[in-house]
Short mmCIF file of C-alpha atoms in Angstrom, two decimals:
data_model
loop_
_atom_site.label_atom_id
_atom_site.label_comp_id
_atom_site.label_asym_id
_atom_site.label_seq_id
_atom_site.Cartn_x
_atom_site.Cartn_y
_atom_site.Cartn_z
CA UNK F 8 -0.01 0.01 0.06
CA UNK F 9 1.40 3.40 -1.09
CA UNK F 10 0.25 6.27 1.30
CA UNK F 11 0.92 9.05 -1.21
CA UNK F 12 2.31 12.59 -0.41
CA UNK F 13 1.69 13.05 3.40
CA UNK F 14 0.85 16.46 4.44
CA UNK F 15 1.80 18.56 7.53
CA UNK F 16 0.71 17.06 10.61
CA UNK F 17 0.07 13.56 9.30
CA UNK F 18 0.40 10.87 11.94
CA UNK F 19 -0.62 7.36 12.07
CA UNK F 20 -2.41 6.19 15.22
CA UNK F 21 -0.05 4.88 17.94
CA UNK F 22 -0.42 3.73 21.54
CA UNK F 23 1.77 4.91 24.34
CA UNK F 24 4.11 2.32 26.09
CA UNK F 25 3.56 2.00 29.86
CA UNK F 26 6.48 2.68 32.33
CA UNK F 27 7.23 -1.10 32.67
CA UNK F 28 7.76 -1.46 28.87
CA UNK F 29 10.66 1.06 28.72
CA UNK F 30 13.57 -0.76 30.38
CA UNK F 31 14.67 -2.55 27.02
CA UNK F 32 16.79 -1.21 24.16
CA UNK F 33 13.92 -1.79 22.01
CA UNK F 34 11.54 0.72 23.80
CA UNK F 35 10.62 3.90 22.03
CA UNK F 36 8.36 6.06 24.21
CA UNK F 37 8.14 7.09 27.96
CA UNK F 38 4.55 7.43 29.11
CA UNK F 39 3.57 11.02 28.39
CA UNK F 40 6.35 11.83 26.20
CA UNK F 41 6.11 12.89 22.54
CA UNK F 42 6.61 10.25 20.06
CA UNK F 43 9.79 9.96 18.01
CA UNK F 44 8.06 11.58 15.03
CA UNK F 45 6.73 14.36 17.32
CA UNK F 46 9.99 14.94 18.69
CA UNK F 47 11.78 15.36 15.42
CA UNK F 48 8.96 17.93 14.56
CA UNK F 49 9.45 19.73 17.84
CA UNK F 50 13.20 20.09 17.10
CA UNK F 51 12.35 21.31 13.57
CA UNK F 52 9.88 23.84 14.60
CA UNK F 53 12.42 25.34 17.28
CA UNK F 54 15.01 25.83 14.58
CA UNK F 55 12.41 26.92 11.91
CA UNK F 56 11.64 29.93 14.11
CA UNK F 57 15.27 31.26 13.44
CA UNK F 58 15.29 30.25 9.67
CA UNK F 59 15.38 32.76 6.86
CA UNK F 60 12.56 30.81 5.03
CA UNK F 61 8.73 31.28 4.32
CA UNK F 62 6.07 29.16 6.04
CA UNK F 63 5.12 27.53 2.68
CA UNK F 64 8.75 26.39 2.22
CA UNK F 65 8.94 25.34 5.81
CA UNK F 66 5.92 23.33 5.53
CA UNK F 67 7.14 21.49 2.44
CA UNK F 68 10.42 20.75 4.21
CA UNK F 69 8.73 19.31 7.09
CA UNK F 70 6.25 17.04 5.34
CA UNK F 71 7.05 13.36 4.53
CA UNK F 72 6.52 12.96 0.69
CA UNK F 73 5.88 9.16 0.38
CA UNK F 74 5.23 6.29 2.69
CA UNK F 75 5.11 2.75 1.27
CA UNK F 76 3.58 0.04 3.43
CA UNK F 77 4.34 -3.68 2.60
CA UNK F 78 2.81 -7.00 3.77
CA UNK F 79 3.91 -10.15 2.29
CA UNK F 80 4.00 -13.86 3.34
CA UNK F 81 6.92 -15.84 4.68
CA UNK F 82 6.95 -19.65 4.70
CA UNK F 83 9.02 -20.63 7.59
CA UNK F 84 11.49 -23.44 8.08
CA UNK F 85 8.81 -25.33 10.31
CA UNK F 86 6.16 -25.03 7.52
CA UNK F 87 4.12 -22.34 9.04
CA UNK F 88 3.35 -19.09 7.14
CA UNK F 89 3.74 -15.68 8.76
CA UNK F 90 2.62 -12.34 7.33
CA UNK F 91 5.55 -9.78 7.50
CA UNK F 92 4.98 -5.92 7.74
CA UNK F 93 7.54 -3.62 6.39
CA UNK F 94 7.85 0.08 5.48
CA UNK F 95 9.74 2.48 3.21
CA UNK F 96 9.46 6.21 3.80
CA UNK F 97 10.69 8.80 1.46
CA UNK F 98 10.89 12.19 3.21
CA UNK F 99 12.27 14.70 0.74
CA UNK F 100 13.11 14.58 -2.93
CA UNK F 101 14.64 18.11 -3.06
CA UNK F 102 17.75 16.07 -3.99
CA UNK F 103 17.98 12.76 -5.70
CA UNK F 104 18.41 9.88 -5.03
CA UNK F 105 17.04 9.68 -1.44
CA UNK F 106 19.01 7.70 1.16
CA UNK F 107 18.47 5.93 4.41
CA UNK F 108 18.96 2.65 6.18
CA UNK F 109 16.86 -0.36 6.55
CA UNK F 110 16.39 -1.63 10.17
CA UNK F 111 15.02 -5.03 11.17
CA UNK F 112 13.40 -4.81 14.59
CA UNK F 113 10.03 -5.93 16.40
CA UNK F 114 8.93 -2.35 17.13
CA UNK F 115 9.22 -1.07 13.49
CA UNK F 116 6.22 1.03 12.49
CA UNK F 117 5.29 3.99 10.18
CA UNK F 118 5.73 6.90 12.31
CA UNK F 119 9.24 5.80 13.42
CA UNK F 120 10.16 5.18 9.94
CA UNK F 121 9.00 8.72 8.87
CA UNK F 122 10.95 10.22 11.73
CA UNK F 123 14.09 8.46 10.58
CA UNK F 124 13.57 9.52 7.06
CA UNK F 125 13.27 13.17 8.14
CA UNK F 126 16.42 12.95 10.23
CA UNK F 127 18.08 11.57 7.11
CA UNK F 128 16.88 14.69 5.14
CA UNK F 129 18.19 16.97 7.75
CA UNK F 130 21.48 15.14 8.16
CA UNK F 131 22.35 14.95 4.51
CA UNK F 132 21.69 18.68 4.28
CA UNK F 133 23.83 19.42 7.23
CA UNK F 134 26.94 17.72 5.90
CA UNK F 135 26.20 18.94 2.38
CA UNK F 136 25.79 15.49 0.79
CA UNK F 137 23.42 15.51 -2.31
CA UNK F 138 20.86 13.25 -1.15
CA UNK F 139 17.24 13.38 0.12
CA UNK F 140 16.21 11.54 3.23
CA UNK F 141 14.62 8.01 3.45
CA UNK F 142 14.32 5.04 5.76
CA UNK F 143 13.07 1.47 5.69
CA UNK F 144 12.13 -1.11 8.19
CA UNK F 145 11.03 -4.71 8.56
CA UNK F 146 8.91 -5.47 11.65
CA UNK F 147 10.73 -8.63 12.70
CA UNK F 148 13.32 -9.61 15.40
CA UNK F 149 16.10 -10.86 13.33
CA UNK F 150 17.50 -13.09 16.13
CA UNK F 151 14.46 -15.28 15.87
CA UNK F 152 14.93 -16.20 12.14
CA UNK F 153 17.39 -18.39 10.57
CA UNK F 154 19.58 -17.32 8.00
CA UNK F 155 17.59 -18.77 5.07
CA UNK F 156 14.48 -17.11 6.48
CA UNK F 157 16.25 -13.64 6.72
CA UNK F 158 17.50 -13.90 3.31
CA UNK F 159 13.94 -14.75 2.09
CA UNK F 160 12.51 -11.66 3.90
CA UNK F 161 15.27 -9.16 2.54
CA UNK F 162 14.83 -10.46 -0.92
CA UNK F 163 11.15 -10.24 -1.01
CA UNK F 164 11.22 -6.73 0.65
CA UNK F 165 13.73 -5.80 -2.07
CA UNK F 166 11.51 -7.20 -4.83
CA UNK F 167 8.41 -5.17 -3.65
CA UNK F 168 10.72 -2.03 -3.57
CA UNK F 169 11.70 -2.54 -7.12
CA UNK F 170 8.14 -3.00 -8.25
CA UNK F 171 7.05 0.23 -6.61
CA UNK F 172 10.07 2.14 -7.94
CA UNK F 173 11.45 2.78 -4.46
CA UNK F 174 14.97 1.62 -5.00
CA UNK F 175 17.59 2.39 -7.52
CA UNK F 176 20.92 4.12 -7.73
CA UNK F 177 19.15 7.35 -9.02
CA UNK F 178 15.81 7.06 -6.96
CA UNK F 179 16.35 5.53 -3.53
CA UNK F 180 19.62 4.01 -1.94
CA UNK F 181 19.34 1.89 1.15
CA UNK F 182 21.98 1.13 3.66
CA UNK F 183 22.36 -0.96 6.79
CA UNK F 184 20.71 0.11 10.00
CA UNK F 185 19.72 -1.56 13.21
CA UNK F 186 19.54 -5.37 12.87
CA UNK F 187 21.14 -5.31 9.32
CA UNK F 188 24.50 -5.30 7.94
CA UNK F 189 26.75 -6.11 4.88
CA UNK F 190 25.13 -9.52 4.28
CA UNK F 191 21.62 -8.10 3.90
CA UNK F 192 23.13 -5.41 1.65
CA UNK F 193 24.57 -7.88 -0.50
CA UNK F 194 21.12 -9.84 -0.85
CA UNK F 195 19.52 -6.56 -1.86
CA UNK F 196 21.96 -5.72 -4.44
CA UNK F 197 21.91 -9.10 -5.89
CA UNK F 198 18.12 -9.14 -5.98
CA UNK F 199 18.00 -5.58 -7.73
CA UNK F 200 20.56 -6.70 -10.25
CA UNK F 201 18.30 -9.80 -11.17
CA UNK F 202 15.26 -7.67 -11.75
CA UNK F 203 16.81 -4.67 -13.30
CA UNK F 204 19.29 -4.50 -16.21
CA UNK F 205 21.33 -1.40 -14.91
CA UNK F 206 24.99 -0.94 -15.47
CA UNK F 207 25.11 1.12 -12.32
CA UNK F 208 23.10 -1.43 -10.31
CA UNK F 209 25.71 -1.95 -7.53
CA UNK F 210 25.07 1.66 -6.65
CA UNK F 211 21.52 0.66 -5.48
CA UNK F 212 22.55 0.23 -1.94
CA UNK F 213 25.57 0.92 0.34
CA UNK F 214 27.17 -0.68 3.04
CA UNK F 215 28.00 -3.84 1.07
CA UNK F 216 30.75 -6.26 1.60
CA UNK F 217 34.08 -5.32 -0.14
CA UNK F 218 33.74 -8.27 -2.57
CA UNK F 219 30.26 -6.67 -3.72
CA UNK F 220 31.33 -3.27 -4.33
CA UNK F 221 31.63 -1.94 -0.69
CA UNK F 222 34.22 0.60 0.47
CA UNK F 223 37.13 0.39 2.84
CA UNK F 224 36.11 2.23 6.13
CA UNK F 225 32.17 1.79 5.86
CA UNK F 226 31.83 -0.30 8.84
CA UNK F 227 33.59 1.99 11.23
CA UNK F 228 32.54 5.13 9.58
CA UNK F 229 29.73 6.20 11.92
CA UNK F 230 31.90 5.50 15.02
CA UNK F 231 34.78 7.29 13.54
CA UNK F 232 32.57 10.31 12.62
CA UNK F 233 31.38 10.34 16.32
CA UNK F 234 35.12 10.36 17.46
CA UNK F 235 36.21 13.09 15.24
CA UNK F 236 33.61 15.45 16.49
CA UNK F 237 34.07 14.36 20.13
CA UNK F 238 37.91 14.98 19.58
CA UNK F 239 37.30 18.59 18.15
CA UNK F 240 34.91 19.33 21.12
CA UNK F 241 37.61 18.40 23.78
CA UNK F 242 40.24 20.31 21.77
CA UNK F 243 38.04 23.52 22.05
CA UNK F 244 38.88 25.59 25.18
CA UNK F 245 35.48 27.31 25.18
CA UNK F 246 33.68 23.98 25.03
CA UNK F 247 35.65 22.22 27.79
CA UNK F 248 35.67 25.34 30.06
CA UNK F 249 31.84 25.39 29.98
CA UNK F 250 32.10 21.87 31.57
CA UNK F 251 34.78 22.58 33.97
CA UNK F 252 36.96 19.98 32.34
CA UNK F 253 40.35 20.12 30.79
CA UNK F 254 41.53 19.70 27.05
CA UNK F 255 41.72 16.33 25.34
CA UNK F 256 39.86 13.06 25.54
CA UNK F 257 42.83 11.42 27.69
CA UNK F 258 41.67 10.62 31.14
CA UNK F 259 37.97 11.21 30.60
CA UNK F 260 35.50 8.67 31.77
CA UNK F 261 32.88 7.29 29.33
CA UNK F 262 29.62 5.28 29.43
CA UNK F 263 28.51 3.63 26.26
CA UNK F 264 25.01 2.44 25.67
CA UNK F 265 24.85 -0.18 22.95
CA UNK F 266 27.74 -2.31 21.80
CA UNK F 267 26.77 -2.86 18.28
CA UNK F 268 28.66 -1.65 15.35
CA UNK F 269 28.59 2.08 16.34
CA UNK F 270 29.08 1.58 19.86
CA UNK F 271 31.97 -0.90 19.59
CA UNK F 272 33.82 1.44 16.91
CA UNK F 273 33.27 4.69 19.08
CA UNK F 274 34.59 2.83 22.17
CA UNK F 275 37.62 1.49 20.36
CA UNK F 276 38.53 5.11 19.02
CA UNK F 277 37.89 6.72 22.34
CA UNK F 278 40.15 4.14 24.19
CA UNK F 279 42.92 4.59 21.75
CA UNK F 280 42.83 8.30 22.49
CA UNK F 281 43.13 7.73 26.24
CA UNK F 282 39.66 7.67 27.37
CA UNK F 283 38.39 5.18 30.02
CA UNK F 284 35.39 3.16 29.27
CA UNK F 285 33.82 2.75 32.67
CA UNK F 286 30.61 1.00 31.72
CA UNK F 287 28.83 -0.54 28.68
CA UNK F 288 25.13 -1.12 28.60
CA UNK F 289 23.72 -3.79 26.11
CA UNK F 290 20.53 -5.60 25.38
CA UNK F 291 20.39 -8.44 27.89
CA UNK F 292 23.21 -7.08 30.48
CA UNK F 293 25.81 -4.42 30.93
CA UNK F 294 29.26 -4.29 32.35
CA UNK F 295 30.85 -1.77 34.98
CA UNK F 296 34.63 -1.50 35.39
CA UNK F 297 35.74 -2.01 38.93
CA UNK F 298 39.46 -1.72 38.25
CA UNK F 299 39.61 2.01 37.79
CA UNK F 300 41.50 1.56 34.64
CA UNK F 301 38.69 1.20 32.20
CA UNK F 302 37.30 -1.84 30.32
CA UNK F 303 39.37 -3.04 27.56
CA UNK F 304 37.15 -2.72 24.47
CA UNK F 305 39.10 -5.38 22.43
CA UNK F 306 38.83 -7.97 25.24
CA UNK F 307 34.98 -7.27 25.56
CA UNK F 308 34.51 -7.57 21.90
CA UNK F 309 36.22 -10.82 21.61
CA UNK F 310 34.15 -12.11 24.43
CA UNK F 311 30.96 -11.09 22.90
CA UNK F 312 31.98 -12.57 19.60
CA UNK F 313 32.58 -16.04 21.35
CA UNK F 314 29.50 -15.91 23.68
CA UNK F 315 26.92 -13.79 21.74
CA UNK F 316 26.76 -11.38 24.62
CA UNK F 317 28.90 -9.22 27.02
CA UNK F 318 27.24 -10.40 30.12
CA UNK F 319 29.44 -12.52 32.20
CA UNK F 320 32.72 -10.85 30.92
CA UNK F 321 35.17 -12.05 33.68
CA UNK F 322 37.08 -8.65 34.07
CA UNK F 323 34.10 -6.51 35.07
CA UNK F 324 30.93 -6.57 37.04
CA UNK F 325 27.74 -7.74 35.07
CA UNK F 326 24.62 -5.65 35.65
CA UNK F 327 21.36 -6.85 34.38
CA UNK F 328 19.32 -3.74 34.81
CA UNK F 329 21.19 -1.98 32.19
CA UNK F 330 19.13 1.35 32.12
CA UNK F 331 20.53 2.12 35.50
CA UNK F 332 24.19 2.40 34.07
CA UNK F 333 23.16 5.60 32.05
CA UNK F 334 22.80 7.27 35.50
CA UNK F 335 26.28 6.46 36.87
CA UNK F 336 28.64 9.58 37.21
CA UNK F 337 30.94 10.09 34.29
CA UNK F 338 32.16 12.62 31.92
CA UNK F 339 30.67 11.65 28.75
CA UNK F 340 27.58 9.42 28.14
CA UNK F 341 27.34 8.02 24.68
CA UNK F 342 23.86 6.58 23.65
CA UNK F 343 24.53 4.31 20.65
CA UNK F 344 21.33 2.20 20.66
CA UNK F 345 17.88 3.26 19.89
CA UNK F 346 15.62 6.29 20.15
CA UNK F 347 14.11 7.85 23.39
CA UNK F 348 16.64 6.33 25.83
CA UNK F 349 16.78 9.35 27.73
CA UNK F 350 13.40 10.69 28.80
CA UNK F 351 11.67 12.42 31.64
CA UNK F 352 11.72 9.10 33.73
CA UNK F 353 15.56 9.31 33.97
CA UNK F 354 17.01 12.53 32.89
CA UNK F 355 16.98 14.07 36.44
CA UNK F 356 19.28 11.32 37.50
CA UNK F 357 21.76 11.46 34.61
CA UNK F 358 25.21 12.63 35.98
CA UNK F 359 27.26 12.88 32.79
CA UNK F 360 28.60 16.26 31.91
CA UNK F 361 28.24 15.64 28.02
CA UNK F 362 25.82 13.50 26.03
CA UNK F 363 27.14 12.51 22.63
CA UNK F 364 24.26 11.26 20.54
CA UNK F 365 25.81 8.34 18.33
CA UNK F 366 22.18 6.82 18.02
CA UNK F 367 19.23 8.53 16.25
CA UNK F 368 17.09 10.71 18.80
CA UNK F 369 18.20 9.11 22.14
CA UNK F 370 17.07 12.31 24.02
CA UNK F 371 13.55 13.21 23.96
CA UNK F 372 12.71 17.00 23.85
CA UNK F 373 11.30 17.28 27.48
CA UNK F 374 14.38 15.37 28.63
CA UNK F 375 16.72 17.69 26.72
CA UNK F 376 15.02 20.53 28.49
CA UNK F 377 15.77 18.97 31.94
CA UNK F 378 19.28 18.13 31.06
CA UNK F 379 20.28 21.70 29.85
CA UNK F 380 18.75 22.97 33.09
CA UNK F 381 21.29 20.98 34.83
CA UNK F 382 24.28 22.37 32.59
CA UNK F 383 24.71 19.10 30.60
CA UNK F 384 25.67 19.88 26.94
CA UNK F 385 24.33 17.58 24.22
CA UNK F 386 26.13 16.91 20.94
CA UNK F 387 23.23 16.08 18.57
CA UNK F 388 22.69 12.98 16.44
CA UNK F 389 22.12 15.10 13.33
CA UNK F 390 25.92 15.77 13.29
CA UNK F 391 27.45 13.17 15.30
CA UNK F 392 26.29 10.16 13.55
CA UNK F 393 26.41 11.49 9.94
CA UNK F 394 29.65 9.64 9.20
CA UNK F 395 27.81 6.56 8.14
CA UNK F 396 25.88 8.38 5.21
CA UNK F 397 29.09 10.35 4.45
CA UNK F 398 31.05 7.13 3.70
CA UNK F 399 27.97 5.58 2.11
CA UNK F 400 28.08 8.70 -0.33
CA UNK F 401 31.67 7.68 -1.20
CA UNK F 402 30.70 4.06 -1.70
CA UNK F 403 27.95 5.33 -4.04
CA UNK F 404 30.26 7.36 -6.04
CA UNK F 405 32.81 4.61 -6.32
CA UNK F 406 30.09 2.37 -7.72
CA UNK F 407 28.89 4.96 -10.24
CA UNK F 408 32.59 5.43 -11.31
CA UNK F 409 33.22 1.56 -11.53
CA UNK F 410 36.68 2.19 -9.91
CA UNK F 411 37.99 2.27 -6.41
CA UNK F 412 39.70 5.42 -5.13
CA UNK F 413 43.30 5.51 -5.53
CA UNK F 414 43.79 3.18 -8.37
CA UNK F 415 44.73 5.99 -10.83
CA UNK F 416 46.76 7.90 -8.36
CA UNK F 417 48.55 5.80 -5.79
CA UNK F 418 51.64 4.68 -7.74
CA UNK F 419 51.80 8.11 -9.35
CA UNK F 420 52.04 9.71 -5.87
CA UNK F 421 54.59 7.22 -4.65
CA UNK F 422 56.88 7.81 -7.75
CA UNK F 423 56.54 11.61 -7.21
CA UNK F 424 57.42 11.37 -3.59
CA UNK F 425 60.61 9.18 -4.20
CA UNK F 426 61.92 11.65 -6.77
CA UNK F 427 61.49 14.36 -4.39
CA UNK F 428 63.22 12.47 -1.54
CA UNK F 429 66.22 11.64 -4.18
CA UNK F 430 66.50 15.26 -5.04
CA UNK F 431 66.57 16.38 -1.30
CA UNK F 432 69.09 13.78 -0.36
CA UNK F 433 71.38 14.59 -3.16
CA UNK F 434 71.18 18.31 -2.63
CA UNK F 435 71.17 18.53 1.33
CA UNK F 436 72.06 14.92 2.36
CA UNK F 437 75.85 15.29 2.38
CA UNK F 438 76.03 11.74 1.18
CA UNK F 439 73.47 10.55 3.90
CA UNK F 440 70.43 8.52 2.99
CA UNK F 441 67.21 8.05 4.87
CA UNK F 442 66.56 4.28 6.00
CA UNK F 443 64.33 2.25 3.82
CA UNK F 444 61.70 2.14 6.49
CA UNK F 445 61.59 5.94 6.80
CA UNK F 446 61.45 6.24 2.89
CA UNK F 447 58.54 3.70 2.63
CA UNK F 448 56.44 5.75 5.22
CA UNK F 449 57.23 9.21 3.46
CA UNK F 450 56.69 7.85 0.12
CA UNK F 451 53.39 5.89 0.68
CA UNK F 452 50.61 6.72 -1.84
CA UNK F 453 46.95 7.21 -0.72
CA UNK F 454 44.99 4.13 -0.52
CA UNK F 455 40.93 3.95 -0.73
CA UNK F 456 40.94 3.76 3.10
CA UNK F 457 43.24 6.91 3.19
CA UNK F 458 40.79 8.72 1.01
CA UNK F 459 37.82 7.73 2.96
CA UNK F 460 39.17 8.67 6.32
CA UNK F 461 40.46 12.02 5.07
CA UNK F 462 37.05 12.87 3.33
CA UNK F 463 35.20 11.84 6.54
CA UNK F 464 37.38 13.87 8.72
CA UNK F 465 37.22 16.84 6.25
CA UNK F 466 33.19 16.34 6.33
CA UNK F 467 32.85 16.07 10.09
CA UNK F 468 35.33 18.84 11.12
CA UNK F 469 34.06 21.42 8.49
CA UNK F 470 30.43 20.75 9.70
CA UNK F 471 31.36 20.73 13.43
CA UNK F 472 32.90 24.16 13.05
CA UNK F 473 29.69 25.48 11.21
CA UNK F 474 27.41 24.09 13.89
CA UNK F 475 29.60 25.52 16.64
CA UNK F 476 29.92 28.98 15.15
CA UNK F 477 26.11 29.04 14.27
CA UNK F 478 25.14 28.14 17.91
CA UNK F 479 27.23 30.98 19.21
CA UNK F 480 26.10 33.58 16.70
CA UNK F 481 22.38 32.62 16.90
CA UNK F 482 22.33 32.02 20.68
CA UNK F 483 20.97 28.50 20.41
CA UNK F 484 22.15 24.94 21.58
CA UNK F 485 24.04 22.67 19.07
CA UNK F 486 21.04 20.74 17.87
CA UNK F 487 18.92 23.73 16.92
CA UNK F 488 22.10 25.12 14.97
CA UNK F 489 22.28 21.83 13.10
CA UNK F 490 18.67 21.85 12.21
CA UNK F 491 18.90 25.60 11.18
CA UNK F 492 21.80 24.90 8.84
CA UNK F 493 19.99 21.97 7.32
CA UNK F 494 16.67 23.83 6.90
CA UNK F 495 18.41 26.94 5.20
CA UNK F 496 20.38 24.73 2.86
CA UNK F 497 17.04 22.72 1.82
CA UNK F 498 15.33 26.05 1.52
CA UNK F 499 17.88 27.57 -0.85
CA UNK F 500 17.56 24.46 -3.03
CA UNK F 501 13.83 24.87 -3.47
CA UNK F 502 14.22 28.51 -4.20
CA UNK F 503 17.07 27.76 -6.82
CA UNK F 504 14.98 25.17 -8.35
CA UNK F 505 12.16 27.53 -8.84
CA UNK F 506 9.74 25.49 -6.84
CA UNK F 507 9.16 28.46 -4.54
CA UNK F 508 9.55 32.24 -5.37
#
């Protein structure tokens, strides 16, 4: 079912979860709080009041353009047939293709999908990537299906998207999200290419395995983007002084909620920079460091790979009530799980000085107000987790160009650097020559991974500076500044295209 153009204020009916339903990482609403979609609208309206855009443009920017609802049967391995519910939302077509991940979770529903699609629109505009926003979701718990069943679900979902023209390199480009990864993206690519004869078919989806046209650095991209912004925050005297902390990540205490792809990589980069991971909250149980030195992220990850959980890790205390870990004293709290994890039910007990939103929408608007009244600074999701879509953009470009980054330039760079060293040694070396090890480091040409890392760092640092300066100039918080930049860029696009006068 295609629910066409969705106007301002459109909502699908949704119940409110009771208090006892809000302890797991799957929960999305605390009783009495706005829904996720309502929260995105609240943040949008707050920034829109500062934007140099007319009400008609703002209404167009806010509205979700298309919502596709799918239902299809799945014959399970035990012979039973189950009806699968799924969605794809396309929030904005001001730029094409639209872009957004596909998640698999039991709480997937229309309003959440539209909220995530809206965030993708604003996120892409903020980091100046030429995509509109989209999002997809399949309402299943992937842990309860075997590999063949999951493959059947993903392939059928993809075929339905193809039928409705909701996927394609120039139309709509999915990516991994909660509950999906490179394997699911490979199934999507293969299914699309079976149904469409398209020379650019591999660009129909990003986050693929390297063997299927993926790109080096995509797996760690979101976590690395979070780290780059975190590093720049702690390198700013104005920022750290406002929290009463000293410069640098080294020695700061961190709590991570969620130890999936984003949480693991963020933790790793923080630890490498000298930060101490004092607690990790994860579905099914969390860990608290009792040594004072911080958890060893590598050891925790290896334990998780062996046992399927972090609970029971021998070098830390296991805590089953993981929501309580968010309330422990720390310098930085990084929610890297799902939305609405910090709400009016726990905001007053949060003791972190800085909240870094690695997940989408982890702090509700009422909770944000309470946290800011306590002097807690929030680095918003719109910027912090944009590393994933940034590197997805690089992968899309790679697929369209049919060549990996560095293939045409790496050896040329190395030859040029070697010639330069030879001239310098001959002119100034007095017969001395650099060791081969040093020469190898100095003459190394840029690989695809180098290009990706450099491009991601450039994107995140330039955007962080713009958000920081906008917040200072307009007298607003970082989230409002990020939304404001995105809104004004989209409005400018509409005006230049002649859609609005």
